[in-house]
CSV table of C-alpha atoms in Angstrom, one decimal:
chain,number,residue,atom,x,y,z
A,280,UNK,CA,-8.5,78.9,-27.8
A,281,UNK,CA,-5.4,80.9,-28.4
A,282,UNK,CA,-2.1,79.4,-27.3
A,283,UNK,CA,-0.9,82.4,-25.5
A,284,UNK,CA,0.7,82.9,-22.1
A,285,UNK,CA,-1.9,83.5,-19.5
A,286,UNK,CA,-1.6,86.7,-17.5
A,287,UNK,CA,0.2,86.1,-14.2
A,288,UNK,CA,-1.5,86.5,-10.9
A,289,UNK,CA,-0.9,89.6,-8.8
A,290,UNK,CA,1.3,87.7,-6.4
A,291,UNK,CA,3.5,86.1,-9.0
A,292,UNK,CA,6.7,87.3,-10.4
A,293,UNK,CA,7.6,85.4,-13.5
A,294,UNK,CA,11.0,83.8,-13.7
A,295,UNK,CA,12.8,83.4,-17.0
A,296,UNK,CA,12.7,79.9,-18.3
A,297,UNK,CA,16.1,78.2,-18.4
A,298,UNK,CA,17.1,75.1,-20.4
A,299,UNK,CA,18.8,73.5,-17.4
A,300,UNK,CA,15.4,73.5,-15.6
A,301,UNK,CA,13.3,72.7,-18.6
A,302,UNK,CA,15.3,69.6,-19.7
A,303,UNK,CA,15.0,67.8,-16.4
A,304,UNK,CA,11.3,68.6,-16.2
A,305,UNK,CA,10.6,67.2,-19.7
A,306,UNK,CA,12.7,64.1,-18.9
A,307,UNK,CA,10.8,63.6,-15.6
A,308,UNK,CA,7.4,63.8,-17.3
A,309,UNK,CA,8.4,61.4,-20.0
A,310,UNK,CA,9.9,59.0,-17.4
A,311,UNK,CA,6.6,59.2,-15.5
A,312,UNK,CA,4.7,58.5,-18.8
A,313,UNK,CA,6.9,55.5,-19.7
A,314,UNK,CA,6.7,54.1,-16.2
A,315,UNK,CA,3.0,54.7,-16.1
A,316,UNK,CA,2.5,52.7,-19.3
A,317,UNK,CA,4.3,49.8,-17.7
A,318,UNK,CA,2.4,50.0,-14.4
A,319,UNK,CA,-0.9,50.3,-16.3
A,320,UNK,CA,-0.7,46.8,-17.7
A,321,UNK,CA,-4.1,45.1,-17.2
A,322,UNK,CA,-5.5,41.7,-17.8
A,323,UNK,CA,-4.8,40.5,-21.3
A,324,UNK,CA,-8.2,39.1,-21.7
A,325,UNK,CA,-9.9,42.4,-20.8
A,326,UNK,CA,-7.6,44.2,-23.2
A,327,UNK,CA,-8.5,41.9,-26.1
A,328,UNK,CA,-12.2,42.3,-25.2
A,329,UNK,CA,-11.8,46.1,-25.3
A,330,UNK,CA,-10.1,45.8,-28.7
A,331,UNK,CA,-12.8,43.6,-30.2
A,332,UNK,CA,-15.6,45.9,-28.9
A,333,UNK,CA,-13.9,48.9,-30.6
A,334,UNK,CA,-13.5,46.9,-33.8
A,335,UNK,CA,-17.2,45.8,-33.8
A,336,UNK,CA,-18.3,49.3,-33.1
A,337,UNK,CA,-16.3,50.6,-36.1
A,338,UNK,CA,-17.6,47.9,-38.4
A,339,UNK,CA,-21.2,48.9,-37.4
A,340,UNK,CA,-20.5,52.5,-38.4
A,341,UNK,CA,-18.3,51.4,-41.5
A,342,UNK,CA,-15.3,53.4,-40.2
A,343,UNK,CA,-12.9,50.5,-39.8
A,344,UNK,CA,-10.2,52.1,-42.0
A,345,UNK,CA,-7.4,50.1,-40.4
A,346,UNK,CA,-8.4,47.0,-42.3
A,347,UNK,CA,-7.8,48.3,-45.9
A,348,UNK,CA,-4.7,50.3,-44.8
A,349,UNK,CA,-3.2,47.3,-43.1
A,350,UNK,CA,-3.7,45.1,-46.2
A,351,UNK,CA,-2.1,47.8,-48.4
A,352,UNK,CA,1.0,48.2,-46.1
A,353,UNK,CA,1.3,44.4,-45.9
A,354,UNK,CA,1.3,43.8,-49.6
A,355,UNK,CA,3.4,46.8,-50.6
A,356,UNK,CA,6.7,46.8,-48.8
A,357,UNK,CA,7.6,50.2,-50.3
A,358,UNK,CA,4.8,51.6,-48.1
A,359,UNK,CA,5.1,49.2,-45.2
A,360,UNK,CA,8.8,49.6,-44.5
A,361,UNK,CA,8.8,53.5,-44.4
A,362,UNK,CA,5.6,53.4,-42.3
A,363,UNK,CA,7.3,51.2,-39.7
A,364,UNK,CA,10.3,53.5,-39.6
A,365,UNK,CA,7.9,56.4,-39.3
A,366,UNK,CA,6.1,54.8,-36.3
A,367,UNK,CA,9.2,53.6,-34.6
A,368,UNK,CA,11.2,56.9,-34.7
A,369,UNK,CA,9.4,60.2,-35.5
A,370,UNK,CA,7.2,60.0,-32.5
A,371,UNK,CA,10.4,60.3,-30.4
A,372,UNK,CA,12.3,62.8,-32.6
A,373,UNK,CA,9.8,65.3,-34.0
A,374,UNK,CA,8.1,66.2,-30.7
A,375,UNK,CA,11.3,67.0,-28.8
A,376,UNK,CA,12.6,68.9,-31.9
A,377,UNK,CA,9.5,71.1,-31.9
A,378,UNK,CA,9.8,71.7,-28.2
A,379,UNK,CA,13.5,72.9,-28.7
A,380,UNK,CA,12.5,75.1,-31.6
A,381,UNK,CA,9.7,76.8,-29.6
A,382,UNK,CA,12.0,77.3,-26.6
A,383,UNK,CA,14.7,79.0,-28.8
A,384,UNK,CA,12.6,80.8,-31.4
A,385,UNK,CA,9.1,81.3,-29.8
A,386,UNK,CA,10.0,81.7,-26.2
A,387,UNK,CA,6.8,83.7,-25.4
A,388,UNK,CA,4.8,80.7,-26.6
A,389,UNK,CA,6.8,77.9,-25.2
A,390,UNK,CA,5.4,77.6,-21.7
A,391,UNK,CA,1.8,77.4,-22.8
A,392,UNK,CA,2.6,74.9,-25.5
A,393,UNK,CA,4.7,72.8,-23.2
A,394,UNK,CA,2.0,72.7,-20.5
A,395,UNK,CA,-0.6,71.7,-23.0
A,396,UNK,CA,1.5,68.8,-24.2
A,397,UNK,CA,2.3,67.6,-20.7
A,398,UNK,CA,-1.3,67.9,-19.5
A,399,UNK,CA,-2.5,65.9,-22.5
A,400,UNK,CA,0.1,63.2,-21.9
A,401,UNK,CA,-1.0,62.6,-18.3
A,402,UNK,CA,-4.6,62.4,-19.5
A,403,UNK,CA,-3.6,59.8,-22.0
A,404,UNK,CA,-1.9,57.9,-19.2
A,405,UNK,CA,-5.2,57.8,-17.3
A,406,UNK,CA,-6.8,56.3,-20.5
A,407,UNK,CA,-4.1,53.6,-20.6
A,408,UNK,CA,-4.9,52.7,-17.0
A,409,UNK,CA,-8.7,52.7,-17.1
A,410,UNK,CA,-9.0,51.2,-20.6
A,411,UNK,CA,-6.2,48.7,-21.5
A,412,UNK,CA,-6.8,47.9,-25.2
A,413,UNK,CA,-5.3,45.3,-27.4
A,414,UNK,CA,-4.1,46.8,-30.7
A,415,UNK,CA,-5.2,45.3,-34.0
A,416,UNK,CA,-1.9,43.6,-34.7
A,417,UNK,CA,-2.2,41.4,-31.5
A,418,UNK,CA,-5.8,40.3,-32.1
A,419,UNK,CA,-6.3,36.6,-33.2
A,420,UNK,CA,-5.4,36.1,-36.8
A,421,UNK,CA,-9.0,35.3,-37.7
A,422,UNK,CA,-9.7,39.1,-37.7
A,423,UNK,CA,-7.4,39.7,-40.6
A,424,UNK,CA,-4.7,42.0,-39.2
A,425,UNK,CA,-0.9,41.5,-39.9
A,426,UNK,CA,1.8,43.0,-37.7
A,427,UNK,CA,3.9,44.9,-40.1
A,428,UNK,CA,6.5,45.7,-37.5
A,429,UNK,CA,7.1,41.9,-37.1
A,430,UNK,CA,6.9,41.4,-40.9
A,431,UNK,CA,9.5,44.0,-41.7
A,432,UNK,CA,11.6,43.7,-38.6
A,433,UNK,CA,14.7,42.7,-40.6
A,434,UNK,CA,14.7,46.2,-42.1
A,435,UNK,CA,15.0,48.1,-38.8
A,436,UNK,CA,16.0,47.9,-35.2
A,437,UNK,CA,12.7,46.9,-33.8
A,438,UNK,CA,11.6,43.4,-33.0
A,439,UNK,CA,8.3,41.7,-33.1
A,440,UNK,CA,7.1,43.4,-30.0
A,441,UNK,CA,5.8,46.9,-30.7
A,442,UNK,CA,8.4,49.5,-31.8
A,443,UNK,CA,10.9,48.8,-29.1
A,444,UNK,CA,14.4,47.7,-30.0
A,445,UNK,CA,15.0,43.9,-30.3
A,446,UNK,CA,15.2,42.3,-26.9
A,447,UNK,CA,13.4,45.2,-25.1
A,448,UNK,CA,9.8,44.3,-25.9
A,449,UNK,CA,9.2,43.6,-22.3
A,450,UNK,CA,10.0,47.2,-21.4
A,451,UNK,CA,6.9,48.5,-23.1
A,452,UNK,CA,3.2,48.0,-22.6
A,453,UNK,CA,1.7,46.7,-25.8
A,454,UNK,CA,-1.9,47.1,-24.6
A,455,UNK,CA,-1.8,50.8,-24.4
A,456,UNK,CA,-3.6,51.5,-27.6
A,457,UNK,CA,-6.4,53.8,-26.4
A,458,UNK,CA,-5.8,56.7,-26.9
A,459,UNK,CA,-3.2,57.0,-29.6
A,460,UNK,CA,-0.7,59.6,-28.3
A,461,UNK,CA,1.3,59.0,-31.6
A,462,UNK,CA,-1.6,60.9,-33.2
A,463,UNK,CA,-2.1,63.3,-30.3
A,464,UNK,CA,1.6,64.4,-30.2
A,465,UNK,CA,1.6,64.6,-34.0
A,466,UNK,CA,-1.4,66.9,-33.9
A,467,UNK,CA,0.3,69.1,-31.3
A,468,UNK,CA,3.4,69.4,-33.5
A,469,UNK,CA,1.3,70.1,-36.5
A,470,UNK,CA,-0.5,73.0,-34.7
A,471,UNK,CA,2.8,74.5,-33.5
A,472,UNK,CA,4.2,74.4,-37.0
A,473,UNK,CA,1.1,75.9,-38.5
A,474,UNK,CA,0.7,78.7,-36.0
A,475,UNK,CA,4.3,79.7,-35.4
A,476,UNK,CA,6.3,78.4,-38.4
A,477,UNK,CA,5.9,81.5,-40.4
A,478,UNK,CA,6.3,79.9,-43.8
A,479,UNK,CA,4.3,78.0,-46.4
A,480,UNK,CA,6.5,74.9,-46.0
A,481,UNK,CA,5.9,74.7,-42.2
A,482,UNK,CA,2.2,75.1,-42.7
A,483,UNK,CA,2.2,72.2,-45.2
A,484,UNK,CA,4.2,70.1,-42.8
A,485,UNK,CA,1.9,71.1,-40.0
A,486,UNK,CA,-1.0,69.6,-41.9
A,487,UNK,CA,0.8,66.6,-43.4
A,488,UNK,CA,2.5,65.3,-40.3
A,489,UNK,CA,-0.6,64.5,-38.2
A,490,UNK,CA,-2.6,63.2,-41.1
A,491,UNK,CA,0.2,60.8,-42.3
A,492,UNK,CA,0.8,59.7,-38.7
A,493,UNK,CA,-2.8,58.7,-38.4
A,494,UNK,CA,-2.5,56.6,-41.6
A,495,UNK,CA,0.6,55.1,-40.4
A,496,UNK,CA,-0.7,54.0,-36.9
A,497,UNK,CA,-3.7,52.3,-38.6
A,498,UNK,CA,-1.8,50.8,-41.6
A,499,UNK,CA,0.8,49.2,-39.3
A,500,UNK,CA,-2.1,47.8,-37.2
A,501,UNK,CA,-0.9,49.5,-34.0
A,502,UNK,CA,-4.1,51.5,-33.5
A,503,UNK,CA,-7.8,51.6,-34.4
A,504,UNK,CA,-9.4,54.6,-36.1
A,505,UNK,CA,-11.2,55.3,-32.8
A,506,UNK,CA,-7.8,55.3,-31.0
A,507,UNK,CA,-6.7,58.2,-33.3
A,508,UNK,CA,-10.0,60.0,-32.6
A,509,UNK,CA,-9.4,59.5,-28.9
A,510,UNK,CA,-5.8,61.0,-29.2
A,511,UNK,CA,-7.3,64.1,-30.8
A,512,UNK,CA,-9.9,64.3,-28.0
A,513,UNK,CA,-7.2,64.0,-25.3
A,514,UNK,CA,-5.3,66.9,-26.9
A,515,UNK,CA,-8.4,69.0,-26.9
A,516,UNK,CA,-9.1,68.4,-23.3
A,517,UNK,CA,-5.5,69.2,-22.5
A,518,UNK,CA,-5.8,72.4,-24.3
A,519,UNK,CA,-8.8,73.4,-22.2
A,520,UNK,CA,-7.1,72.5,-18.9
A,521,UNK,CA,-3.6,73.9,-19.6
A,522,UNK,CA,-4.4,77.6,-18.6
A,523,UNK,CA,-5.8,76.4,-15.3
A,524,UNK,CA,-2.7,74.2,-14.8
A,525,UNK,CA,-0.4,77.2,-15.3
A,526,UNK,CA,-2.4,79.3,-12.9
A,527,UNK,CA,-2.1,76.6,-10.2
A,528,UNK,CA,1.6,76.3,-10.8
A,529,UNK,CA,2.0,80.1,-10.6
A,530,UNK,CA,0.2,80.2,-7.3
A,531,UNK,CA,2.3,77.4,-5.8
A,532,UNK,CA,5.5,79.1,-7.0
A,533,UNK,CA,4.4,82.4,-5.4
A,534,UNK,CA,3.7,80.6,-2.1
A,535,UNK,CA,7.0,78.8,-2.1
A,536,UNK,CA,9.1,81.7,-3.0
A,537,UNK,CA,10.5,83.5,0.0
A,538,UNK,CA,9.1,87.0,0.4
A,539,UNK,CA,11.5,90.0,0.7
A,540,UNK,CA,10.6,92.6,3.3
A,541,UNK,CA,9.5,95.9,1.8
A,542,UNK,CA,11.9,98.8,2.1
A,543,UNK,CA,10.4,101.9,3.8
A,544,UNK,CA,11.3,105.2,2.4
A,545,UNK,CA,13.8,107.0,4.6
A,546,UNK,CA,14.9,103.9,6.5
A,547,UNK,CA,18.5,103.1,7.0
A,548,UNK,CA,18.2,99.8,5.1
A,549,UNK,CA,17.1,101.2,1.7
A,550,UNK,CA,17.9,104.9,1.6
A,551,UNK,CA,21.2,106.7,1.2
A,552,UNK,CA,23.3,106.8,4.3
A,553,UNK,CA,23.8,110.1,6.1
A,554,UNK,CA,27.4,111.0,5.9
A,555,UNK,CA,27.3,114.5,7.5
A,556,UNK,CA,27.5,113.1,11.1
A,557,UNK,CA,24.3,115.0,12.1
A,558,UNK,CA,25.2,118.2,10.2
A,559,UNK,CA,22.3,118.1,7.7
A,560,UNK,CA,21.7,121.0,5.4
A,561,UNK,CA,18.4,123.0,5.7
A,562,UNK,CA,16.6,125.1,3.2
A,563,UNK,CA,18.8,127.9,1.7
A,564,UNK,CA,22.1,126.2,2.7
A,565,UNK,CA,24.7,124.8,0.5
A,566,UNK,CA,26.9,123.4,3.3
A,567,UNK,CA,26.0,122.2,6.7
A,568,UNK,CA,25.5,124.9,9.4
A,569,UNK,CA,25.9,127.7,6.8
A,570,UNK,CA,22.7,129.3,8.1
A,571,UNK,CA,24.0,129.5,11.6
A,572,UNK,CA,27.2,131.2,10.5
A,573,UNK,CA,25.1,133.7,8.6
A,574,UNK,CA,23.0,134.5,11.6
A,575,UNK,CA,26.1,135.0,13.8
A,576,UNK,CA,27.4,137.5,11.1
A,577,UNK,CA,24.1,139.5,11.3
A,578,UNK,CA,22.8,138.6,7.9
A,579,UNK,CA,19.1,138.5,7.1
A,580,UNK,CA,18.1,134.8,7.6
A,581,UNK,CA,15.7,135.1,4.5
A,582,UNK,CA,18.4,136.5,2.2
A,583,UNK,CA,19.9,133.9,-0.1
A,584,UNK,CA,23.6,133.2,0.2
A,585,UNK,CA,24.3,134.6,-3.3
A,586,UNK,CA,22.6,137.9,-2.4
A,587,UNK,CA,24.4,138.5,0.9
A,588,UNK,CA,27.8,137.9,-0.7
A,589,UNK,CA,28.7,135.3,1.8
A,590,UNK,CA,29.6,132.6,-0.6
A,591,UNK,CA,30.9,132.0,-4.0
A,592,UNK,CA,28.1,130.9,-6.3
A,593,UNK,CA,27.4,127.2,-6.3
A,594,UNK,CA,30.1,126.1,-3.9
A,595,UNK,CA,29.4,127.6,-0.5
A,596,UNK,CA,33.0,129.0,-0.1
A,597,UNK,CA,33.3,132.2,2.0
A,598,UNK,CA,34.2,135.3,-0.1
A,599,UNK,CA,37.2,137.6,0.4
A,600,UNK,CA,35.1,140.3,2.4
A,601,UNK,CA,34.0,137.7,4.9
A,602,UNK,CA,37.6,136.5,5.3
A,603,UNK,CA,38.8,140.0,6.1
A,604,UNK,CA,36.0,140.5,8.7
A,605,UNK,CA,36.9,137.3,10.4
A,606,UNK,CA,40.6,138.4,10.4
A,607,UNK,CA,39.8,141.7,12.1
A,608,UNK,CA,37.6,140.0,14.7
A,609,UNK,CA,40.5,137.7,15.6
């Protein structure tokens, strides 16, 4: 589906997007997302059960890629430490940066792209609420996963609890693994870079960023392979719903916007004011009541003023012969 601005409804007049309205909107959505993650905390036992069910399903299909990746990142610090930095930072840096770039350089694409991202984020929040899931790193040690964020915490600002800074682990929901919005947002960024970047480098980054993010979230034991698949699915659903969301917003905006009364042609409100105090010109006149003065002088009413010699061409000023006649009459 093309990421273009949907045609507006007939009753809608599009307003130009402004950064001082977009920034509070994005902050509001992200605040709702963060608060929703906290409110969506479910029972730990059920979250662990959901995580084990996903792991068993992956093992049955031989798609549990998180196991070998996690062992690799655990044993190779030169891979594990950069992966932890990637997980803890780029999710919150690259996505806003791409939004700002779209707003400034691809304004005509920004609204559709932003709506797609926000719609998908709210769908992901529903997933966190309905299916709290324990990430692999929090499963009992018997399952063979190592929390690389805790193992390499001395290298960064994060502690042993998720990617939050030290001492702020209680401010995040560690059981919001399904779906992986790290992968979902990275996919969105990659598509934006591929479609609108305009260079070979941005296309390479558009492909590499979501793929590397998927490897990172599994290698750090923060997500299962199916979490990443669910993140991609959520973005697909958001893409399908985004045009409808924009149409609903346009209709609401049109209903809330005060309507201006239509200006009737010839009315005093919208037309030019009459400044001749009732002395309006008629056909064949250059100045008001010129036709009446010509009739009083005995001129043919159908004769143009320039033919009868009553006025100077283009100005309606009496000529010298008329002035002499008026003087004799006096």
